Amino acid sequence: MRYLHHFWLCPFSRKIRVILGEKKLEFELVFEKFWQRREDFLKLNPAGQVPTLIEEKKLILPDSTSIAEYLEEVYPDPKLIGSNPKYRAEVRRLLAWFDLKFFEEVTKPILEEKVFKRFMAMGHPKTEIIRVAKKNISYHLEYISWLVERRNWLVGDDFSFADISAASHISCLDYLDDVPWEDFEIAKTWYVRVKSRPSFRPLLNDRILGLNAPKHYSNLDF
Amino acid sequence: MRYLHHFWLCPFSRKIRVILGEKKLEFELVFEKFWQRREDFLKLNPAGQVPTLIEEKKLILPDSTSIAEYLEEVYPDPKLIGSNPKYRAEVRRLLAWFDLKFFEEVTKPILEEKVFKRFMAMGHPKTEIIRVAKKNISYHLEYISWLVERRNWLVGDDFSFADISAASHISCLDYLDDVPWEDFEIAKTWYVRVKSRPSFRPLLNDRILGLNAPKHYSNLDF
């Protein structure tokens, strides 16, 4: 059996869950409080980070980008990264945009202040940090709108890693009710299309003890 | 002509310079003070980051991982990422190790405190941050030693993106004389082998105005 060590509100873990779903690959989730640096987990992945995919006993894959590239190479159906180098370069550019830039400017500060500080008992969230991150999200939603006004999906005709990455980050923030959907109708339409894919359903069914999602979180018609 | 927008002590820019060198692809360097967010540069790459490769007028590639994957696909000789999915997964795992983990724990704090604060006139370096980063580098050098005791290069028989990434980060720190080579003979032997490759020579010839490299920086027999 394939095992994915993950954390519910980790956007990178979510990305791999969706990719496995799109490629119809079976797997079991292992919930990992990665900040506890569990010894057995560090033996699997010395970086101590989720997601970590146990593809087989002797093939342990850490890092969501490496996992995604591996899955695309070994299970190319359906293609999620495009069929020529230029298209793939654009998919990877947007993947980096969301996994590095969006993460640094939006997902990370909001998750750290609102979720991890609570789990790790590290004191109260800093409202100023959350305020800046919530301001940053707007220009990213504008960028998504700009892209989907010109393209069917974020990169072009095909649903790709770029859509999966963007939607994975956004879904974490949506769980915390931190996405100003009312101001971004076009981005919202794109997100509804991602949400309605069967691969995305399991994410929408996640519920975290003591942390309630807003009503619209799993609603496709919000 | 191919243009690479770069910054001297950016490890990601260095990585692409070495890859272009290994693949014997000609290019011209464009020095970019990326923190000034030059308007013409933002038009090329809205993320405003180096490296950005202008492969042709209509093909602008940002993000070092995307650039590396593109170059490997279009110019596969010599192969720098391995010839099967498992090997490539290990290359990408170590690439992420150095570009994310090592960068966060070592390169970024040291460059920010010692280099960028000076360029941006942001005050004096914080010695405590530098002290922690210099402590962190030791376990990474131990990890490199552990790997090259078991393998010819970091991943296996072949020189790969993993060696290029690790050496690019380390070369920036070495320019600042922040690598405790005396305690890590095995890692040093590996680094000398990387340094002696023709693709690495241009990096060793870089000199930054007002910031002198130590004598051993460009010396192969240090």
PDB file of C-alpha atoms in Angstrom, chain A residues 37 45-49 56 58-63 65-66 69-70 73-74 84-86 88-90 92-94 96-97 100-101 104 108 143, chain B residues 37 45-49 56 58-63 65-66 69-70 73-74 84-86 88-90 92-94 96-97 100-101 104 108 143:
ATOM      1  CA  ARG A  37       9.861  15.581  14.993  1.00  0.00           C
ATOM      2  CA  ASN A  45      12.483  11.691   5.912  1.00  0.00           C
ATOM      3  CA  PRO A  46      15.423  13.401   7.611  1.00  0.00           C
ATOM      4  CA  ALA A  47      14.008  16.783   6.554  1.00  0.00           C
ATOM      5  CA  GLY A  48      11.062  15.981   8.874  1.00  0.00           C
ATOM      6  CA  GLN A  49       8.520  17.609   6.574  1.00  0.00           C
ATOM      7  CA  GLU A  56       6.961   1.392  -1.625  1.00  0.00           C
ATOM      8  CA  LYS A  58      12.307   1.219  -0.364  1.00  0.00           C
ATOM      9  CA  LEU A  59      11.027   4.295  -2.150  1.00  0.00           C
ATOM     10  CA  ILE A  60      10.346   7.184   0.172  1.00  0.00           C
ATOM     11  CA  LEU A  61       9.608  10.471  -1.531  1.00  0.00           C
ATOM     12  CA  PRO A  62       9.784  13.763   0.356  1.00  0.00           C
ATOM     13  CA  ASP A  63       9.112  17.273  -0.968  1.00  0.00           C
ATOM     14  CA  THR A  65       7.622  19.107  -6.076  1.00  0.00           C
ATOM     15  CA  SER A  66       9.776  15.966  -6.243  1.00  0.00           C
ATOM     16  CA  GLU A  69       7.372  15.129 -10.804  1.00  0.00           C
ATOM     17  CA  TYR A  70       7.837  11.468  -9.869  1.00  0.00           C
ATOM     18  CA  GLU A  73       6.789  10.413 -14.818  1.00  0.00           C
ATOM     19  CA  VAL A  74       5.622   7.038 -13.566  1.00  0.00           C
ATOM     20  CA  ASN A  84       5.764  20.065 -24.399  1.00  0.00           C
ATOM     21  CA  PRO A  85       8.699  21.836 -22.700  1.00  0.00           C
ATOM     22  CA  LYS A  86       7.265  25.368 -23.088  1.00  0.00           C
ATOM     23  CA  ARG A  88       5.696  22.551 -18.775  1.00  0.00           C
ATOM     24  CA  ALA A  89       7.910  25.580 -18.136  1.00  0.00           C
ATOM     25  CA  GLU A  90       4.788  27.690 -17.653  1.00  0.00           C
ATOM     26  CA  ARG A  92       6.445  24.977 -13.284  1.00  0.00           C
ATOM     27  CA  ARG A  93       6.669  28.782 -13.242  1.00  0.00           C
ATOM     28  CA  LEU A  94       3.184  29.041 -11.738  1.00  0.00           C
ATOM     29  CA  ALA A  96       6.824  28.067  -8.045  1.00  0.00           C
ATOM     30  CA  TRP A  97       4.683  31.208  -7.916  1.00  0.00           C
ATOM     31  CA  LEU A 100       7.122  29.844  -2.964  1.00  0.00           C
ATOM     32  CA  LYS A 101       5.752  33.361  -3.416  1.00  0.00           C
ATOM     33  CA  GLU A 104       5.682  33.120   1.749  1.00  0.00           C
ATOM     34  CA  LYS A 108       2.646  30.673   5.712  1.00  0.00           C
ATOM     35  CA  TYR A 143      -3.502  37.511 -10.951  1.00  0.00           C
TER      36      TYR A 143
ATOM     37  CA  ARG B  37      12.167  46.171  -8.623  1.00  0.00           C
ATOM     38  CA  ASN B  45       9.226  38.434 -14.611  1.00  0.00           C
ATOM     39  CA  PRO B  46       6.363  39.714 -12.460  1.00  0.00           C
ATOM     40  CA  ALA B  47       7.821  37.793  -9.499  1.00  0.00           C
ATOM     41  CA  GLY B  48      10.820  40.171  -9.751  1.00  0.00           C
ATOM     42  CA  GLN B  49      13.309  37.475  -8.827  1.00  0.00           C
ATOM     43  CA  GLU B  56      14.340  33.645 -26.641  1.00  0.00           C
ATOM     44  CA  LYS B  58       9.019  35.003 -26.345  1.00  0.00           C
ATOM     45  CA  LEU B  59      10.314  32.483 -23.847  1.00  0.00           C
ATOM     46  CA  ILE B  60      11.113  33.998 -20.491  1.00  0.00           C
ATOM     47  CA  LEU B  61      11.879  31.506 -17.765  1.00  0.00           C
ATOM     48  CA  PRO B  62      11.808  32.482 -14.097  1.00  0.00           C
ATOM     49  CA  ASP B  63      12.512  30.292 -11.053  1.00  0.00           C
ATOM     50  CA  THR B  65      13.905  24.857 -10.631  1.00  0.00           C
ATOM     51  CA  SER B  66      11.693  25.540 -13.656  1.00  0.00           C
ATOM     52  CA  GLU B  69      13.952  21.294 -15.687  1.00  0.00           C
ATOM     53  CA  TYR B  70      13.436  23.139 -18.982  1.00  0.00           C
ATOM     54  CA  GLU B  73      14.347  18.595 -21.285  1.00  0.00           C
ATOM     55  CA  VAL B  74      15.477  20.640 -24.269  1.00  0.00           C
ATOM     56  CA  ASN B  84      15.313   6.865 -14.394  1.00  0.00           C
ATOM     57  CA  PRO B  85      12.459   8.108 -12.190  1.00  0.00           C
ATOM     58  CA  LYS B  86      13.950   6.806  -8.905  1.00  0.00           C
ATOM     59  CA  ARG B  88      15.576  11.660 -10.579  1.00  0.00           C
ATOM     60  CA  ALA B  89      13.432  11.552  -7.425  1.00  0.00           C
ATOM     61  CA  GLU B  90      16.603  11.419  -5.338  1.00  0.00           C
ATOM     62  CA  ARG B  92      15.022  16.367  -6.820  1.00  0.00           C
ATOM     63  CA  ARG B  93      14.870  15.447  -3.118  1.00  0.00           C
ATOM     64  CA  LEU B  94      18.391  16.777  -2.572  1.00  0.00           C
ATOM     65  CA  ALA B  96      14.837  20.664  -2.493  1.00  0.00           C
ATOM     66  CA  TRP B  97      17.043  19.937   0.535  1.00  0.00           C
ATOM     67  CA  LEU B 100      14.707  25.125   0.528  1.00  0.00           C
ATOM     68  CA  LYS B 101      16.136  23.765   3.784  1.00  0.00           C
ATOM     69  CA  GLU B 104      16.343  28.820   4.868  1.00  0.00           C
ATOM     70  CA  LYS B 108      19.436  33.216   3.435  1.00  0.00           C
ATOM     71  CA  TYR B 143      25.253  15.242   5.654  1.00  0.00           C
TER      72      TYR B 143
END
